[in-house]
PDB file of C-alpha atoms in Angstrom:
ATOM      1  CA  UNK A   1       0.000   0.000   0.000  1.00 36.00           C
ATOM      2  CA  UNK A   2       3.103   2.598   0.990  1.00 32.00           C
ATOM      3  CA  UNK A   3       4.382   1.733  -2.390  1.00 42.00           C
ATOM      4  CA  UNK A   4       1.667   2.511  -4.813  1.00 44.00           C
ATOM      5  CA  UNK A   5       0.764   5.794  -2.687  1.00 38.00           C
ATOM      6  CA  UNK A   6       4.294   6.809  -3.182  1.00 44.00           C
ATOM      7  CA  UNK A   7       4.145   5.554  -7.005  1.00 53.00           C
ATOM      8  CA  UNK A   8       1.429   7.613  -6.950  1.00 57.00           C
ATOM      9  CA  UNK A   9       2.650  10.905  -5.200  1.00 53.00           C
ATOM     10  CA  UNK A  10       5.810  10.342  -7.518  1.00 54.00           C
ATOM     11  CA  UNK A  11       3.746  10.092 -10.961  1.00 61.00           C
ATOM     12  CA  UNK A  12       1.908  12.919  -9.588  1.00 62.00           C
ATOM     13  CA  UNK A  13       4.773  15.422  -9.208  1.00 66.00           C
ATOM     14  CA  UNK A  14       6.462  14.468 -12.142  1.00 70.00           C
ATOM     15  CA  UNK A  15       3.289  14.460 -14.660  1.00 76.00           C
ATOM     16  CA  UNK A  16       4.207  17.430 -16.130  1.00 77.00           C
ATOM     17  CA  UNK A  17       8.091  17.046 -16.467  1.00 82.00           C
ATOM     18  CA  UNK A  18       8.027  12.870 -17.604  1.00 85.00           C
ATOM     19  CA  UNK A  19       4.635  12.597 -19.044  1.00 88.00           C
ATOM     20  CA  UNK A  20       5.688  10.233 -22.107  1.00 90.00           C
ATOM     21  CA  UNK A  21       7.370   8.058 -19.964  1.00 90.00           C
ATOM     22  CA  UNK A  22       4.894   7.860 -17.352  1.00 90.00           C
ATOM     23  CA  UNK A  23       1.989   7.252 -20.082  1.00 91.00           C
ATOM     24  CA  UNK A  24       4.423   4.334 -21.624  1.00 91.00           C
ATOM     25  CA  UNK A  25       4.605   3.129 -17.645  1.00 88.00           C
ATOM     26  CA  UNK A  26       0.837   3.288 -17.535  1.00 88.00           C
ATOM     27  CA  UNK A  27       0.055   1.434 -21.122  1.00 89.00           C
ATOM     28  CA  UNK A  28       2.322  -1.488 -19.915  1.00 86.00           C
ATOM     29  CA  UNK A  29       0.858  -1.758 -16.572  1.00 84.00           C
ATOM     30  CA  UNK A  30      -2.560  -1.392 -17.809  1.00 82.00           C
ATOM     31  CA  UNK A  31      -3.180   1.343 -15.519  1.00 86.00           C
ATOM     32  CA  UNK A  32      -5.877   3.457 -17.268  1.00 86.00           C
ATOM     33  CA  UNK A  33      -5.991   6.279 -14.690  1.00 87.00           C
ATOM     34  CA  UNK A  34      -2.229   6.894 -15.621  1.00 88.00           C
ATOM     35  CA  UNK A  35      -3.270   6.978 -18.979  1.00 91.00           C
ATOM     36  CA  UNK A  36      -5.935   8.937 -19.187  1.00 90.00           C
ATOM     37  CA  UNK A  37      -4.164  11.676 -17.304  1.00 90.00           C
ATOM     38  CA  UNK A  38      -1.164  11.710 -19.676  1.00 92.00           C
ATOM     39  CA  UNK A  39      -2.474  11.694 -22.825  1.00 93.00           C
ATOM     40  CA  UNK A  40      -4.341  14.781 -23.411  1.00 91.00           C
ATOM     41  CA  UNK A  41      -0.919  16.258 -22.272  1.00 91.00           C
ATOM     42  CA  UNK A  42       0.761  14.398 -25.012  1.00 92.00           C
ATOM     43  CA  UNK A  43      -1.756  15.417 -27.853  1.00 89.00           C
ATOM     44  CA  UNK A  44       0.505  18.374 -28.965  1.00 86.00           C
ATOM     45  CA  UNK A  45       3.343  16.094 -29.398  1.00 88.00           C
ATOM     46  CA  UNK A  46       4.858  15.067 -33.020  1.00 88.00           C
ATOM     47  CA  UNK A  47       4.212  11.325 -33.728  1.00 88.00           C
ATOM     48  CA  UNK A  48       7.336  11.221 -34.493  1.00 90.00           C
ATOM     49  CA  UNK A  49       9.007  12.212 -30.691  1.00 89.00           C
ATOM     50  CA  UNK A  50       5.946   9.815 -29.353  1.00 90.00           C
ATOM     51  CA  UNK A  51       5.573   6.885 -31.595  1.00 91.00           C
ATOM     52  CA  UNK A  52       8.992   5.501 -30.794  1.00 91.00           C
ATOM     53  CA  UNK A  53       8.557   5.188 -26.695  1.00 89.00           C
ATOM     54  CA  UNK A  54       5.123   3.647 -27.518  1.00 91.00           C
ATOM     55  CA  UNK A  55       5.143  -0.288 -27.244  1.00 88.00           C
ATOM     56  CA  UNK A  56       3.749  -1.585 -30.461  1.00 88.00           C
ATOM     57  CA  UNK A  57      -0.119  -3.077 -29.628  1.00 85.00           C
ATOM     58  CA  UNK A  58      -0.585   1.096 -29.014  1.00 90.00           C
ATOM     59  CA  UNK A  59       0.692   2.685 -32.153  1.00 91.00           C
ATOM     60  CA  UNK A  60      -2.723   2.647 -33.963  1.00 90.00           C
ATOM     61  CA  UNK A  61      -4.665   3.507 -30.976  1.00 90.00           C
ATOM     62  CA  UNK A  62      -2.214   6.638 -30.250  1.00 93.00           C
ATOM     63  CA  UNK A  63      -2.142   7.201 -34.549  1.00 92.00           C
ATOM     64  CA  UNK A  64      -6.507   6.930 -33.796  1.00 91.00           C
ATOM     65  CA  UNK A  65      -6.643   9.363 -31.300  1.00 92.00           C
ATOM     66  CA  UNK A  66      -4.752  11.845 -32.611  1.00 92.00           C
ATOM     67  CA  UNK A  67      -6.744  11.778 -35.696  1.00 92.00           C
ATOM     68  CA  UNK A  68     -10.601  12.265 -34.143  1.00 91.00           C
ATOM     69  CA  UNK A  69      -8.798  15.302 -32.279  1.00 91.00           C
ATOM     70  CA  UNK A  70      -6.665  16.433 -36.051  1.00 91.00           C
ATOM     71  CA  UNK A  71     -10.144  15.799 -37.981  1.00 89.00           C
ATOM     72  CA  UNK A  72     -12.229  18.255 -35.526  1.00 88.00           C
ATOM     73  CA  UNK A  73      -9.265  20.861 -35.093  1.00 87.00           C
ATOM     74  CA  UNK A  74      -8.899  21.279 -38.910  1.00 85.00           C
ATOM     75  CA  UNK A  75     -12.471  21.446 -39.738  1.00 82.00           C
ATOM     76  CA  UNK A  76     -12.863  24.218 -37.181  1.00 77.00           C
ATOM     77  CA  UNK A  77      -9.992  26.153 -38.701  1.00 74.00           C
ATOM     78  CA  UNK A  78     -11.948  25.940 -41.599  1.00 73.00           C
ATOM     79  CA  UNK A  79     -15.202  27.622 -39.994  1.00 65.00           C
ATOM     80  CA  UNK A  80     -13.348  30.186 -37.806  1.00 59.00           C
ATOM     81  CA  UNK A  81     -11.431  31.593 -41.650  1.00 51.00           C
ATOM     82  CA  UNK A  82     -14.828  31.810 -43.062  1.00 55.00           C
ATOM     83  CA  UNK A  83     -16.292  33.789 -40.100  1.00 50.00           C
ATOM     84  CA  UNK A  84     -13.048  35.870 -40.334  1.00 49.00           C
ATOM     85  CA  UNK A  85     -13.502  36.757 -43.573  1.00 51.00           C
ATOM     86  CA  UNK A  86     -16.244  38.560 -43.044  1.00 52.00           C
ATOM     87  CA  UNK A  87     -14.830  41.405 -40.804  1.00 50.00           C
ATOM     88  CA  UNK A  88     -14.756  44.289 -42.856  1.00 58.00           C
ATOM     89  CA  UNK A  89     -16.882  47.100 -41.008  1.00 60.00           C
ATOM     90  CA  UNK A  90     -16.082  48.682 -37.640  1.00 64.00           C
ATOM     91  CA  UNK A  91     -18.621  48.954 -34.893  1.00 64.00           C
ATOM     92  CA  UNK A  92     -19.931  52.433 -34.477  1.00 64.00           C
ATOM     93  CA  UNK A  93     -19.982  52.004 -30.990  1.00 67.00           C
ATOM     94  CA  UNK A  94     -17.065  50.658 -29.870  1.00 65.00           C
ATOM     95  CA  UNK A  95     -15.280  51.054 -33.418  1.00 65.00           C
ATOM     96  CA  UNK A  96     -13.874  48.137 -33.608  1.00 63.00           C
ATOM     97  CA  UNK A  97     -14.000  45.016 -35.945  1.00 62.00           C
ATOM     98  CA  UNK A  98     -17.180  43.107 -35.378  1.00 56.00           C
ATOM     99  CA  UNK A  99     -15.426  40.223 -35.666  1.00 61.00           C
ATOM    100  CA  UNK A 100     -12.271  40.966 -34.272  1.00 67.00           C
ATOM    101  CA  UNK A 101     -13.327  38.144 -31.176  1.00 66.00           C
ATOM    102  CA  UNK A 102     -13.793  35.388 -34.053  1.00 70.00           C
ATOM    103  CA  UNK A 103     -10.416  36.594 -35.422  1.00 72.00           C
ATOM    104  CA  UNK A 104      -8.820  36.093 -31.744  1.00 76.00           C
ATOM    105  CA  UNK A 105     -10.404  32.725 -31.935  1.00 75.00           C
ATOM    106  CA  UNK A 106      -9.041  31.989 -35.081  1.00 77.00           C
ATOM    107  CA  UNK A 107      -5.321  32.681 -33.719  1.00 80.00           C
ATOM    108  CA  UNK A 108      -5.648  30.557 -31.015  1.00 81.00           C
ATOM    109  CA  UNK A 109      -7.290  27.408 -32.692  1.00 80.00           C
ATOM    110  CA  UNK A 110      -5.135  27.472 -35.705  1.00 80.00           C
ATOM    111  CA  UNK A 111      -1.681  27.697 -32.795  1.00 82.00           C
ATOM    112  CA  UNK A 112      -1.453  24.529 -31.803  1.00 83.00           C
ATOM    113  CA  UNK A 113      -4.216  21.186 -31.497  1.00 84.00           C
ATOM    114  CA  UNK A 114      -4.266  21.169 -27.938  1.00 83.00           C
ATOM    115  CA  UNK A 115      -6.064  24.179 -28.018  1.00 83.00           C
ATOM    116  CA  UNK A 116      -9.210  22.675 -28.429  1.00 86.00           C
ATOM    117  CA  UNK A 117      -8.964  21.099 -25.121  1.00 85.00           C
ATOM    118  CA  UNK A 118     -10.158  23.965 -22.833  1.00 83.00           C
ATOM    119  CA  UNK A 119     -12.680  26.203 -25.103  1.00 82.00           C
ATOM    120  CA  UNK A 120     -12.668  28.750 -22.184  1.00 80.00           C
ATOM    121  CA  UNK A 121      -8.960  30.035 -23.710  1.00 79.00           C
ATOM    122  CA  UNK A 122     -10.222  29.894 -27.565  1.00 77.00           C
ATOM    123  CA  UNK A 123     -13.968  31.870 -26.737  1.00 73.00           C
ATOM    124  CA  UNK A 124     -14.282  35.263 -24.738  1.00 65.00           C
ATOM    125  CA  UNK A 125     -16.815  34.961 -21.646  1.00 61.00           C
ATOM    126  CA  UNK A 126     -17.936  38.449 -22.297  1.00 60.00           C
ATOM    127  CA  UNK A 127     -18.296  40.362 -25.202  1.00 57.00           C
ATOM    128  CA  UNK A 128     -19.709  44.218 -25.742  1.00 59.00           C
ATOM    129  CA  UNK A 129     -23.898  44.432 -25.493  1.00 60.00           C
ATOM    130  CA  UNK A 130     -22.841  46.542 -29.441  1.00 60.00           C
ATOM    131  CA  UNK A 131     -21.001  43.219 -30.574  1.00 61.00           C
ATOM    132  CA  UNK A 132     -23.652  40.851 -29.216  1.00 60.00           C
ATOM    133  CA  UNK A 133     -24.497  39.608 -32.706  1.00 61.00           C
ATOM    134  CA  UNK A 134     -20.976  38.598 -33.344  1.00 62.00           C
ATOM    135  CA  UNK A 135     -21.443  36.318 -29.826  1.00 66.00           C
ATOM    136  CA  UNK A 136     -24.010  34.309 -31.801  1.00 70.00           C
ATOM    137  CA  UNK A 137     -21.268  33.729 -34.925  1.00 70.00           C
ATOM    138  CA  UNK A 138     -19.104  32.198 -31.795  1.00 74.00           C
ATOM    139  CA  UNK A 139     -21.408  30.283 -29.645  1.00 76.00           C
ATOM    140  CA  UNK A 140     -22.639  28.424 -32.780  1.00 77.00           C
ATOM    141  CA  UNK A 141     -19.070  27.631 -33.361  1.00 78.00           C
ATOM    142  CA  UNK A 142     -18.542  26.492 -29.967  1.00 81.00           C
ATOM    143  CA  UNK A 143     -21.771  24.814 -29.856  1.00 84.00           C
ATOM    144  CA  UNK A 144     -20.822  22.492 -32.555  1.00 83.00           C
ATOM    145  CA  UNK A 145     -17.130  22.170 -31.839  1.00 85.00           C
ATOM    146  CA  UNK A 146     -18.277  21.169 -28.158  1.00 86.00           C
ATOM    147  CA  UNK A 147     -20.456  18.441 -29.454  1.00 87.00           C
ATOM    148  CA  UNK A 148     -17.929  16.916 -31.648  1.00 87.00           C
ATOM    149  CA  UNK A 149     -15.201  16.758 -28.946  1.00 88.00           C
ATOM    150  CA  UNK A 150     -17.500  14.766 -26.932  1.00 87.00           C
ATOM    151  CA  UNK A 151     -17.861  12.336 -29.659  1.00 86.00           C
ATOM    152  CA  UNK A 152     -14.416  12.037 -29.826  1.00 88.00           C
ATOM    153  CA  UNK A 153     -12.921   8.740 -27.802  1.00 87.00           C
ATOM    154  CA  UNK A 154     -10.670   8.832 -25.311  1.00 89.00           C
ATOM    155  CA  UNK A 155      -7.302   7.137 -25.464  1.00 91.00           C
ATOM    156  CA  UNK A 156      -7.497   4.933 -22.625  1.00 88.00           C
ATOM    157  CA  UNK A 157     -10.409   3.371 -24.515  1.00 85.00           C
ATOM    158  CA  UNK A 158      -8.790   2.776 -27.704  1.00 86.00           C
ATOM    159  CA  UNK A 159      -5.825   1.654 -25.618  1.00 86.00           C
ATOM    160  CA  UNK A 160      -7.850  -0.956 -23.557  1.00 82.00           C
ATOM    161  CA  UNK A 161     -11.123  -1.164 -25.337  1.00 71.00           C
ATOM    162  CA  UNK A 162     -12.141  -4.500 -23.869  1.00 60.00           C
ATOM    163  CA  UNK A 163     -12.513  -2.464 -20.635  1.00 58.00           C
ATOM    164  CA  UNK A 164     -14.367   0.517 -22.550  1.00 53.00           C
ATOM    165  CA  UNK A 165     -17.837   1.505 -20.749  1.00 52.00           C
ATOM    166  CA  UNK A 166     -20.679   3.391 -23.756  1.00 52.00           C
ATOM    167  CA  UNK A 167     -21.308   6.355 -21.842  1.00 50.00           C
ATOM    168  CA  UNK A 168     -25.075   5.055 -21.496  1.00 50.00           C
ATOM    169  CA  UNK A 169     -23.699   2.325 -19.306  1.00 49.00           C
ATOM    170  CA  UNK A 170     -24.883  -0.349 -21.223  1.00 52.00           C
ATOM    171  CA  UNK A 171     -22.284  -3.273 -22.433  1.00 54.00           C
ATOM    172  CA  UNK A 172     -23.150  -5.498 -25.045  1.00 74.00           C
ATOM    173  CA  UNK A 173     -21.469  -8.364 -25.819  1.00 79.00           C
ATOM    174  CA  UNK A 174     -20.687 -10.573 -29.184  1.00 84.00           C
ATOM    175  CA  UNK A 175     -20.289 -14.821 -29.291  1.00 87.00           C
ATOM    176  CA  UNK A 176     -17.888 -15.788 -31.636  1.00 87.00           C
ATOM    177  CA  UNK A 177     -18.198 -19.477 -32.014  1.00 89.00           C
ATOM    178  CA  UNK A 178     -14.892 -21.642 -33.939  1.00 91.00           C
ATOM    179  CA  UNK A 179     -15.477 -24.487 -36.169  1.00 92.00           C
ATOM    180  CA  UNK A 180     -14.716 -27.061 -33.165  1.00 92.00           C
ATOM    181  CA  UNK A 181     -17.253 -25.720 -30.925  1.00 90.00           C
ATOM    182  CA  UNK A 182     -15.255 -22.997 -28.897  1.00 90.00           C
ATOM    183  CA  UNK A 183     -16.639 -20.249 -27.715  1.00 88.00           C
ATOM    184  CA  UNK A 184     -15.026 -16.457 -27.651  1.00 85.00           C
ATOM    185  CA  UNK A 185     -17.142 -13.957 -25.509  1.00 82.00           C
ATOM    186  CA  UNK A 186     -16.207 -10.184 -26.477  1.00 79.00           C
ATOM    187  CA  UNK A 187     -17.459  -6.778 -25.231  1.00 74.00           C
ATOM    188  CA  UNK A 188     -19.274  -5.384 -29.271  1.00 75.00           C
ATOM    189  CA  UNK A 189     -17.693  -2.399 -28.529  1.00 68.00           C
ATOM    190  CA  UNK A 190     -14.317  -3.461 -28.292  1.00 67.00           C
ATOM    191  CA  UNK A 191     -14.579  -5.244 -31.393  1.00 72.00           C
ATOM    192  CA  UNK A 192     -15.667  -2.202 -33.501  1.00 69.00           C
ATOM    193  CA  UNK A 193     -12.442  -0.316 -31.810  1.00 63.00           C
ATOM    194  CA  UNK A 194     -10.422  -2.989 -32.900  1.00 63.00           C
ATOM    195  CA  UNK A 195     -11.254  -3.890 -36.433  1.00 66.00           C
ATOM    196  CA  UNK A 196     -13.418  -2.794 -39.244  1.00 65.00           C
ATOM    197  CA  UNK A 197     -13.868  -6.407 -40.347  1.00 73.00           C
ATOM    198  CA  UNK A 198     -14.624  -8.969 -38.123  1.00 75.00           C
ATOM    199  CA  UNK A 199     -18.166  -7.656 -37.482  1.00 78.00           C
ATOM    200  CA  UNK A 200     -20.359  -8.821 -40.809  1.00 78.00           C
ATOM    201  CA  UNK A 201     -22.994  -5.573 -41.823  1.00 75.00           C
ATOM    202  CA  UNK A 202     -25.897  -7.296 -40.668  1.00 77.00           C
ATOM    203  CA  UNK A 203     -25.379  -9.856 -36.941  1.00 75.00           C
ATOM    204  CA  UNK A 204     -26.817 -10.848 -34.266  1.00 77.00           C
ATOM    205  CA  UNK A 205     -25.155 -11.221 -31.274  1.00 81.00           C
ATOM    206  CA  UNK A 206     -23.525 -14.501 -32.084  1.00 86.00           C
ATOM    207  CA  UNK A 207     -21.529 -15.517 -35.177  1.00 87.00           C
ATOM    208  CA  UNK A 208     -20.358 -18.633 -36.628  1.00 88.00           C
ATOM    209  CA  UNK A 209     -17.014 -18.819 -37.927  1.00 88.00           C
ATOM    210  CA  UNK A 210     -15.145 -21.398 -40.053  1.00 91.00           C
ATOM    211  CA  UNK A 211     -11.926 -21.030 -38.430  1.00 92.00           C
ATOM    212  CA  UNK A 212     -10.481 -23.502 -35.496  1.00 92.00           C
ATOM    213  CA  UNK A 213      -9.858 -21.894 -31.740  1.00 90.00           C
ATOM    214  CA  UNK A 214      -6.310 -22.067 -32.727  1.00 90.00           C
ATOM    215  CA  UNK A 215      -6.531 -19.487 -35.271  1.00 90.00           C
ATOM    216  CA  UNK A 216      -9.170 -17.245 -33.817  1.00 86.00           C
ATOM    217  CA  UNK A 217      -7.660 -17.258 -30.515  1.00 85.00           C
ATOM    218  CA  UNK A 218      -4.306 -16.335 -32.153  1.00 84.00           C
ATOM    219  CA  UNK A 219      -5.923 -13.817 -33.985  1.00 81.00           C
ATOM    220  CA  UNK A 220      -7.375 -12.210 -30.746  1.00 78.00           C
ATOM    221  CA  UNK A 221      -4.599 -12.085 -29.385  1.00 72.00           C
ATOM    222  CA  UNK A 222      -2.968  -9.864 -32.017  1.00 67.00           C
ATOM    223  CA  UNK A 223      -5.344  -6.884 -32.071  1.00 64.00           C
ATOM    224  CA  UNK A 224      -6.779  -7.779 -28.691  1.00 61.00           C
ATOM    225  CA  UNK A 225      -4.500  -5.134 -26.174  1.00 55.00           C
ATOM    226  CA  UNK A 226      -3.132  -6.812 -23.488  1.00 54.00           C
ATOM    227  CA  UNK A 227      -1.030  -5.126 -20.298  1.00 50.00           C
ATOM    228  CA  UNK A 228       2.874  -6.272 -19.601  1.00 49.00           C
ATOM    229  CA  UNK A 229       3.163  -8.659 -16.899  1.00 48.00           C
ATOM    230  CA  UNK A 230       4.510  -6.364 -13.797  1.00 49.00           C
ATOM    231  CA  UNK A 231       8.040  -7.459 -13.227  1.00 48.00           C
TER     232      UNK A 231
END
């Protein structure tokens, strides 16, 4: 017990400084708070500084995460320009640009990806009662870059997703049956995270296949992400 509170106090002072190597610590130990508090501070990094410390079973998971949060950052960019480009008359009450806050905006989401992960920074609380209208241009945008950041999964789940909860609660679970009778019980979810293929388009929650246990159990065990034995 002294020994993981002092792991603990330890990871906890050092998060900032170490934070690849304590999310590589975490991935092999299976330790998903560790995880999950590392890598939103390593979603600024370049894959290639991260990819190398990663062991290999989390390469695509890290390459997956990084996307959902790429594919959302550069389709904002793409909004905030076009709401930029309309800022071409001054306010005659406070003479400035009407859009001057989505420009600000702009500037900060195009900076860096991580800035998408506190919208307080990117979107002024307050704004003049004269500029009010241009409020509505940037709660819309933060409307719908809020509700595509939730959608977004986190890494601990693509990591681990045969411990992944759906945020309704609810876990539903997929038979796969060999061609000698055996039996492989696996959370639906974790199978969609893990391939695009073994799922058919239309199934019901068991499925025949023609392969042996051998093979499908040596197939699990290639995508299936497993932690390092604790030596």
């Amino acid at each position: 017990m002294f020994t993981t509170l002092s792991n603990e106090v330890y990871t906890r002072n050092h998060l900032k400084d170490h934070p690849a190597e304590i999310l590589v610590h975490g991935l092999k130990h299976g330790i998903r708070k560790l995880v999950a508090r590392t890598a939103p501070l390593l979603l600024h990094s370049p894959l290639e500084y991260l990819l190398p410390h990663l062991p290999d079973r989390f390469l695509i998971p890290w390459v997956r995460y990084r996307t959902h949060w790429t594919r959302v950052w550069m389709s904002t960019i793409s909004s905030a320009l076009s709401t930029a480009s309309m800022a071409k008359v001054k306010c005659t009450s406070c003479n400035q640009l009407p859009h001057d806050y989505s420009l600000d905006a702009m500037a900060i989401l195009s900076s860096r990806l991580s800035a998408l992960q506190n919208l307080d920074i990117i979107f002024p609380p307050h704004t003049p009662i004269c500029c009010s209208d241009t409020l509505i241009l940037l709660e819309a945008l933060r409307d719908t870059l809020r509700a595509e950041i939730i959608t977004i999964p986190t890494f601990e789940d693509l990591a681990f997703p045969l411990d992944a909860v759906p945020a309704d609660g609810s876990i539903e679970h997929v038979i796969f049956q060999s061609s000698d009778g055996r039996q492989f019980d696996l959370k639906e979810g974790a199978i969609k995270a893990l391939s695009n293929t073994l799922l058919p388009v239309q199934y019901d929650k068991f499925i025949q296949l023609p392969e042996t246990s051998a093979t499908i159990e040596l197939l699990f065990a290639f995508i299936v992400a497993a932690p390092h034995p604790n030596l």
